[in-house]
Amino acid sequence: IMAFVDSTGTDFYLVATSVATTTKAECTTAISTAKRIKNLKTFGDIGGTRATSEEKFLSSDDSVKSMGSISYGNMPVECLFDSADTEGQDILRTIYSDKTERKMIIKNTDGTFTTLPIKCSSAMKTYTIDAFVMFKGTIEQNGAQTEVIA
């Protein structure tokens, strides 16, 4: 049977880039002192795309494609604003201001982890009528993600 991972219950943590996260045990140890992003409502797509170029020829009714380098995406994040949050929201504001990198550890609901290097290109508060004040940011994936399953 196939196992699927439910997104509800997923936790997102931030640690220094030097923290070891190559095994499930290391990830579990790392998140015990990590900064958690609380009340996260949305998180975008993890991964990247490659630029492509296509060459066509007069002598043929065919073409060839060249695959370029990887361009990693960005993830818009949204969570309830918490002025007392000295963990996730505070770290995102800090790495936005000082342009530094952190490692994100995502604790999936099936007991596995996803890790990736990140930066933050926006950090803001949004005020809307009849709604909670929201913290919104844009997390930039800054390298390949790793799926930690053992």
PDB file of C-alpha atoms in Angstrom:
ATOM      1  CA  ILE A   1       0.000   0.000   0.000  1.00  0.00           C
ATOM      2  CA  MET A   2       1.066   3.577  -0.604  1.00  0.00           C
ATOM      3  CA  ALA A   3       1.750   5.901   2.295  1.00  0.00           C
ATOM      4  CA  PHE A   4       0.765   9.523   1.910  1.00  0.00           C
ATOM      5  CA  VAL A   5       1.834  12.422   4.100  1.00  0.00           C
ATOM      6  CA  ASP A   6      -0.856  14.725   5.497  1.00  0.00           C
ATOM      7  CA  SER A   7       0.123  18.400   5.700  1.00  0.00           C
ATOM      8  CA  THR A   8      -1.947  19.101   8.821  1.00  0.00           C
ATOM      9  CA  GLY A   9       0.346  18.587  11.804  1.00  0.00           C
ATOM     10  CA  THR A  10       3.559  19.421   9.963  1.00  0.00           C
ATOM     11  CA  ASP A  11       6.042  21.495  11.989  1.00  0.00           C
ATOM     12  CA  PHE A  12       8.641  23.918  10.625  1.00  0.00           C
ATOM     13  CA  TYR A  13      11.861  24.721  12.482  1.00  0.00           C
ATOM     14  CA  LEU A  14      14.899  26.945  11.903  1.00  0.00           C
ATOM     15  CA  VAL A  15      18.440  26.104  12.980  1.00  0.00           C
ATOM     16  CA  ALA A  16      21.957  27.291  12.179  1.00  0.00           C
ATOM     17  CA  THR A  17      23.331  25.995   8.893  1.00  0.00           C
ATOM     18  CA  SER A  18      26.044  24.054  10.739  1.00  0.00           C
ATOM     19  CA  VAL A  19      23.586  21.831  12.666  1.00  0.00           C
ATOM     20  CA  ALA A  20      23.814  18.136  11.700  1.00  0.00           C
ATOM     21  CA  THR A  21      20.612  16.832  10.054  1.00  0.00           C
ATOM     22  CA  THR A  22      21.612  13.823   7.959  1.00  0.00           C
ATOM     23  CA  THR A  23      19.671  11.228   9.992  1.00  0.00           C
ATOM     24  CA  LYS A  24      16.263  11.152  11.688  1.00  0.00           C
ATOM     25  CA  ALA A  25      18.030  10.987  15.068  1.00  0.00           C
ATOM     26  CA  GLU A  26      20.072  14.107  14.259  1.00  0.00           C
ATOM     27  CA  CYS A  27      16.931  15.937  13.078  1.00  0.00           C
ATOM     28  CA  THR A  28      15.080  14.982  16.259  1.00  0.00           C
ATOM     29  CA  THR A  29      17.991  16.276  18.355  1.00  0.00           C
ATOM     30  CA  ALA A  30      18.212  19.464  16.273  1.00  0.00           C
ATOM     31  CA  ILE A  31      14.530  20.382  16.643  1.00  0.00           C
ATOM     32  CA  SER A  32      14.716  20.003  20.430  1.00  0.00           C
ATOM     33  CA  THR A  33      16.554  23.358  20.550  1.00  0.00           C
ATOM     34  CA  ALA A  34      15.385  24.804  17.208  1.00  0.00           C
ATOM     35  CA  LYS A  35      13.200  27.854  16.671  1.00  0.00           C
ATOM     36  CA  ARG A  36       9.708  26.775  15.571  1.00  0.00           C
ATOM     37  CA  ILE A  37       7.567  28.813  13.180  1.00  0.00           C
ATOM     38  CA  LYS A  38       4.235  28.817  15.014  1.00  0.00           C
ATOM     39  CA  ASN A  39       0.713  29.147  13.609  1.00  0.00           C
ATOM     40  CA  LEU A  40       1.829  28.669  10.015  1.00  0.00           C
ATOM     41  CA  LYS A  41      -1.149  28.760   7.645  1.00  0.00           C
ATOM     42  CA  THR A  42       0.546  28.461   4.270  1.00  0.00           C
ATOM     43  CA  PHE A  43       3.846  27.291   2.881  1.00  0.00           C
ATOM     44  CA  GLY A  44       4.672  27.250  -0.814  1.00  0.00           C
ATOM     45  CA  ASP A  45       6.396  24.730  -3.055  1.00  0.00           C
ATOM     46  CA  ILE A  46       9.823  23.282  -2.286  1.00  0.00           C
ATOM     47  CA  GLY A  47      12.038  22.565  -5.261  1.00  0.00           C
ATOM     48  CA  GLY A  48      13.389  24.185  -8.352  1.00  0.00           C
ATOM     49  CA  THR A  49      13.219  24.498 -12.064  1.00  0.00           C
ATOM     50  CA  ARG A  50      15.797  24.397 -14.811  1.00  0.00           C
ATOM     51  CA  ALA A  51      16.139  26.925 -17.572  1.00  0.00           C
ATOM     52  CA  THR A  52      15.828  25.270 -20.946  1.00  0.00           C
ATOM     53  CA  SER A  53      16.797  26.239 -24.425  1.00  0.00           C
ATOM     54  CA  GLU A  54      15.563  24.575 -27.574  1.00  0.00           C
ATOM     55  CA  GLU A  55      17.410  24.324 -30.864  1.00  0.00           C
ATOM     56  CA  LYS A  56      15.615  23.640 -34.137  1.00  0.00           C
ATOM     57  CA  PHE A  57      17.211  22.847 -37.449  1.00  0.00           C
ATOM     58  CA  LEU A  58      16.402  23.624 -41.068  1.00  0.00           C
ATOM     59  CA  SER A  59      17.425  20.133 -42.108  1.00  0.00           C
ATOM     60  CA  SER A  60      15.173  18.315 -39.666  1.00  0.00           C
ATOM     61  CA  ASP A  61      11.629  18.367 -38.348  1.00  0.00           C
ATOM     62  CA  ASP A  62      12.971  17.758 -34.868  1.00  0.00           C
ATOM     63  CA  SER A  63      14.540  19.729 -32.042  1.00  0.00           C
ATOM     64  CA  VAL A  64      16.874  19.197 -29.105  1.00  0.00           C
ATOM     65  CA  LYS A  65      16.712  20.782 -25.677  1.00  0.00           C
ATOM     66  CA  SER A  66      19.497  21.831 -23.378  1.00  0.00           C
ATOM     67  CA  MET A  67      18.857  21.728 -19.659  1.00  0.00           C
ATOM     68  CA  GLY A  68      20.359  24.652 -17.761  1.00  0.00           C
ATOM     69  CA  SER A  69      21.199  25.126 -14.133  1.00  0.00           C
ATOM     70  CA  ILE A  70      18.684  24.843 -11.306  1.00  0.00           C
ATOM     71  CA  SER A  71      16.867  27.903 -10.055  1.00  0.00           C
ATOM     72  CA  TYR A  72      15.324  27.254  -6.642  1.00  0.00           C
ATOM     73  CA  GLY A  73      11.937  28.662  -5.806  1.00  0.00           C
ATOM     74  CA  ASN A  74      10.558  30.730  -3.015  1.00  0.00           C
ATOM     75  CA  MET A  75       7.818  29.943  -0.550  1.00  0.00           C
ATOM     76  CA  PRO A  76       5.330  32.545   0.606  1.00  0.00           C
ATOM     77  CA  VAL A  77       4.575  31.945   4.272  1.00  0.00           C
ATOM     78  CA  GLU A  78       1.693  33.274   6.321  1.00  0.00           C
ATOM     79  CA  CYS A  79       1.023  32.901  10.025  1.00  0.00           C
ATOM     80  CA  LEU A  80      -0.833  34.703  12.773  1.00  0.00           C
ATOM     81  CA  PHE A  81       1.269  37.637  13.949  1.00  0.00           C
ATOM     82  CA  ASP A  82       2.602  37.124  17.458  1.00  0.00           C
ATOM     83  CA  SER A  83       4.581  40.033  18.917  1.00  0.00           C
ATOM     84  CA  ALA A  84       5.804  37.749  21.707  1.00  0.00           C
ATOM     85  CA  ASP A  85       7.104  35.139  19.241  1.00  0.00           C
ATOM     86  CA  THR A  86      10.834  35.073  19.928  1.00  0.00           C
ATOM     87  CA  GLU A  87      11.242  31.990  17.785  1.00  0.00           C
ATOM     88  CA  GLY A  88      10.146  31.549  14.175  1.00  0.00           C
ATOM     89  CA  GLN A  89       8.758  34.974  13.262  1.00  0.00           C
ATOM     90  CA  ASP A  90      11.613  36.714  15.066  1.00  0.00           C
ATOM     91  CA  ILE A  91      14.243  34.602  13.288  1.00  0.00           C
ATOM     92  CA  LEU A  92      12.610  35.251   9.903  1.00  0.00           C
ATOM     93  CA  ARG A  93      12.691  39.004  10.584  1.00  0.00           C
ATOM     94  CA  THR A  94      16.327  38.700  11.660  1.00  0.00           C
ATOM     95  CA  ILE A  95      17.511  36.754   8.603  1.00  0.00           C
ATOM     96  CA  TYR A  96      15.580  39.186   6.401  1.00  0.00           C
ATOM     97  CA  SER A  97      17.370  42.149   8.021  1.00  0.00           C
ATOM     98  CA  ASP A  98      20.869  40.712   8.122  1.00  0.00           C
ATOM     99  CA  LYS A  99      20.630  38.660   4.887  1.00  0.00           C
ATOM    100  CA  THR A 100      21.898  35.478   6.552  1.00  0.00           C
ATOM    101  CA  GLU A 101      21.031  31.855   5.892  1.00  0.00           C
ATOM    102  CA  ARG A 102      19.435  29.255   8.140  1.00  0.00           C
ATOM    103  CA  LYS A 103      18.569  25.604   7.724  1.00  0.00           C
ATOM    104  CA  MET A 104      14.895  24.737   7.776  1.00  0.00           C
ATOM    105  CA  ILE A 105      13.856  21.387   9.199  1.00  0.00           C
ATOM    106  CA  ILE A 106      10.349  20.270   8.300  1.00  0.00           C
ATOM    107  CA  LYS A 107       8.986  17.523  10.532  1.00  0.00           C
ATOM    108  CA  ASN A 108       6.561  15.616   8.324  1.00  0.00           C
ATOM    109  CA  THR A 109       3.555  13.811   9.806  1.00  0.00           C
ATOM    110  CA  ASP A 110       4.918  10.399   8.794  1.00  0.00           C
ATOM    111  CA  GLY A 111       8.005  10.795  11.011  1.00  0.00           C
ATOM    112  CA  THR A 112      10.381  11.782   8.195  1.00  0.00           C
ATOM    113  CA  PHE A 113      12.082  15.143   7.792  1.00  0.00           C
ATOM    114  CA  THR A 114      12.803  17.523   4.926  1.00  0.00           C
ATOM    115  CA  THR A 115      15.747  19.896   5.292  1.00  0.00           C
ATOM    116  CA  LEU A 116      16.795  22.810   3.116  1.00  0.00           C
ATOM    117  CA  PRO A 117      18.928  25.952   3.289  1.00  0.00           C
ATOM    118  CA  ILE A 118      16.849  29.138   3.296  1.00  0.00           C
ATOM    119  CA  LYS A 119      17.035  32.917   3.281  1.00  0.00           C
ATOM    120  CA  CYS A 120      14.189  35.397   3.748  1.00  0.00           C
ATOM    121  CA  SER A 121      13.479  38.073   1.114  1.00  0.00           C
ATOM    122  CA  SER A 122      10.417  39.678   2.725  1.00  0.00           C
ATOM    123  CA  ALA A 123       8.986  40.072   6.213  1.00  0.00           C
ATOM    124  CA  MET A 124       5.821  42.079   6.855  1.00  0.00           C
ATOM    125  CA  LYS A 125       2.600  42.415   8.836  1.00  0.00           C
ATOM    126  CA  THR A 126      -0.791  42.574   7.146  1.00  0.00           C
ATOM    127  CA  TYR A 127      -3.884  44.245   8.579  1.00  0.00           C
ATOM    128  CA  THR A 128      -7.276  43.294   7.083  1.00  0.00           C
ATOM    129  CA  ILE A 129     -10.805  44.153   8.206  1.00  0.00           C
ATOM    130  CA  ASP A 130     -12.409  41.489  10.413  1.00  0.00           C
ATOM    131  CA  ALA A 131      -9.285  39.320  10.464  1.00  0.00           C
ATOM    132  CA  PHE A 132      -6.266  38.618  12.619  1.00  0.00           C
ATOM    133  CA  VAL A 133      -3.073  40.543  11.980  1.00  0.00           C
ATOM    134  CA  MET A 134      -0.872  38.256   9.885  1.00  0.00           C
ATOM    135  CA  PHE A 135       2.885  37.867   9.555  1.00  0.00           C
ATOM    136  CA  LYS A 136       3.802  37.266   5.938  1.00  0.00           C
ATOM    137  CA  GLY A 137       7.202  36.488   4.568  1.00  0.00           C
ATOM    138  CA  THR A 138       8.934  35.028   1.575  1.00  0.00           C
ATOM    139  CA  ILE A 139      11.382  32.211   2.212  1.00  0.00           C
ATOM    140  CA  GLU A 140      13.962  31.703  -0.515  1.00  0.00           C
ATOM    141  CA  GLN A 141      15.202  28.162  -1.005  1.00  0.00           C
ATOM    142  CA  ASN A 142      18.971  28.555  -1.190  1.00  0.00           C
ATOM    143  CA  GLY A 143      20.026  25.046  -2.259  1.00  0.00           C
ATOM    144  CA  ALA A 144      18.788  21.506  -2.727  1.00  0.00           C
ATOM    145  CA  GLN A 145      16.409  19.963  -0.209  1.00  0.00           C
ATOM    146  CA  THR A 146      17.151  16.651   1.453  1.00  0.00           C
ATOM    147  CA  GLU A 147      14.591  14.033   2.413  1.00  0.00           C
ATOM    148  CA  VAL A 148      15.666  12.348   5.673  1.00  0.00           C
ATOM    149  CA  ILE A 149      13.922   8.984   5.931  1.00  0.00           C
ATOM    150  CA  ALA A 150      16.293   6.897   8.064  1.00  0.00           C
TER     151      ALA A 150
END
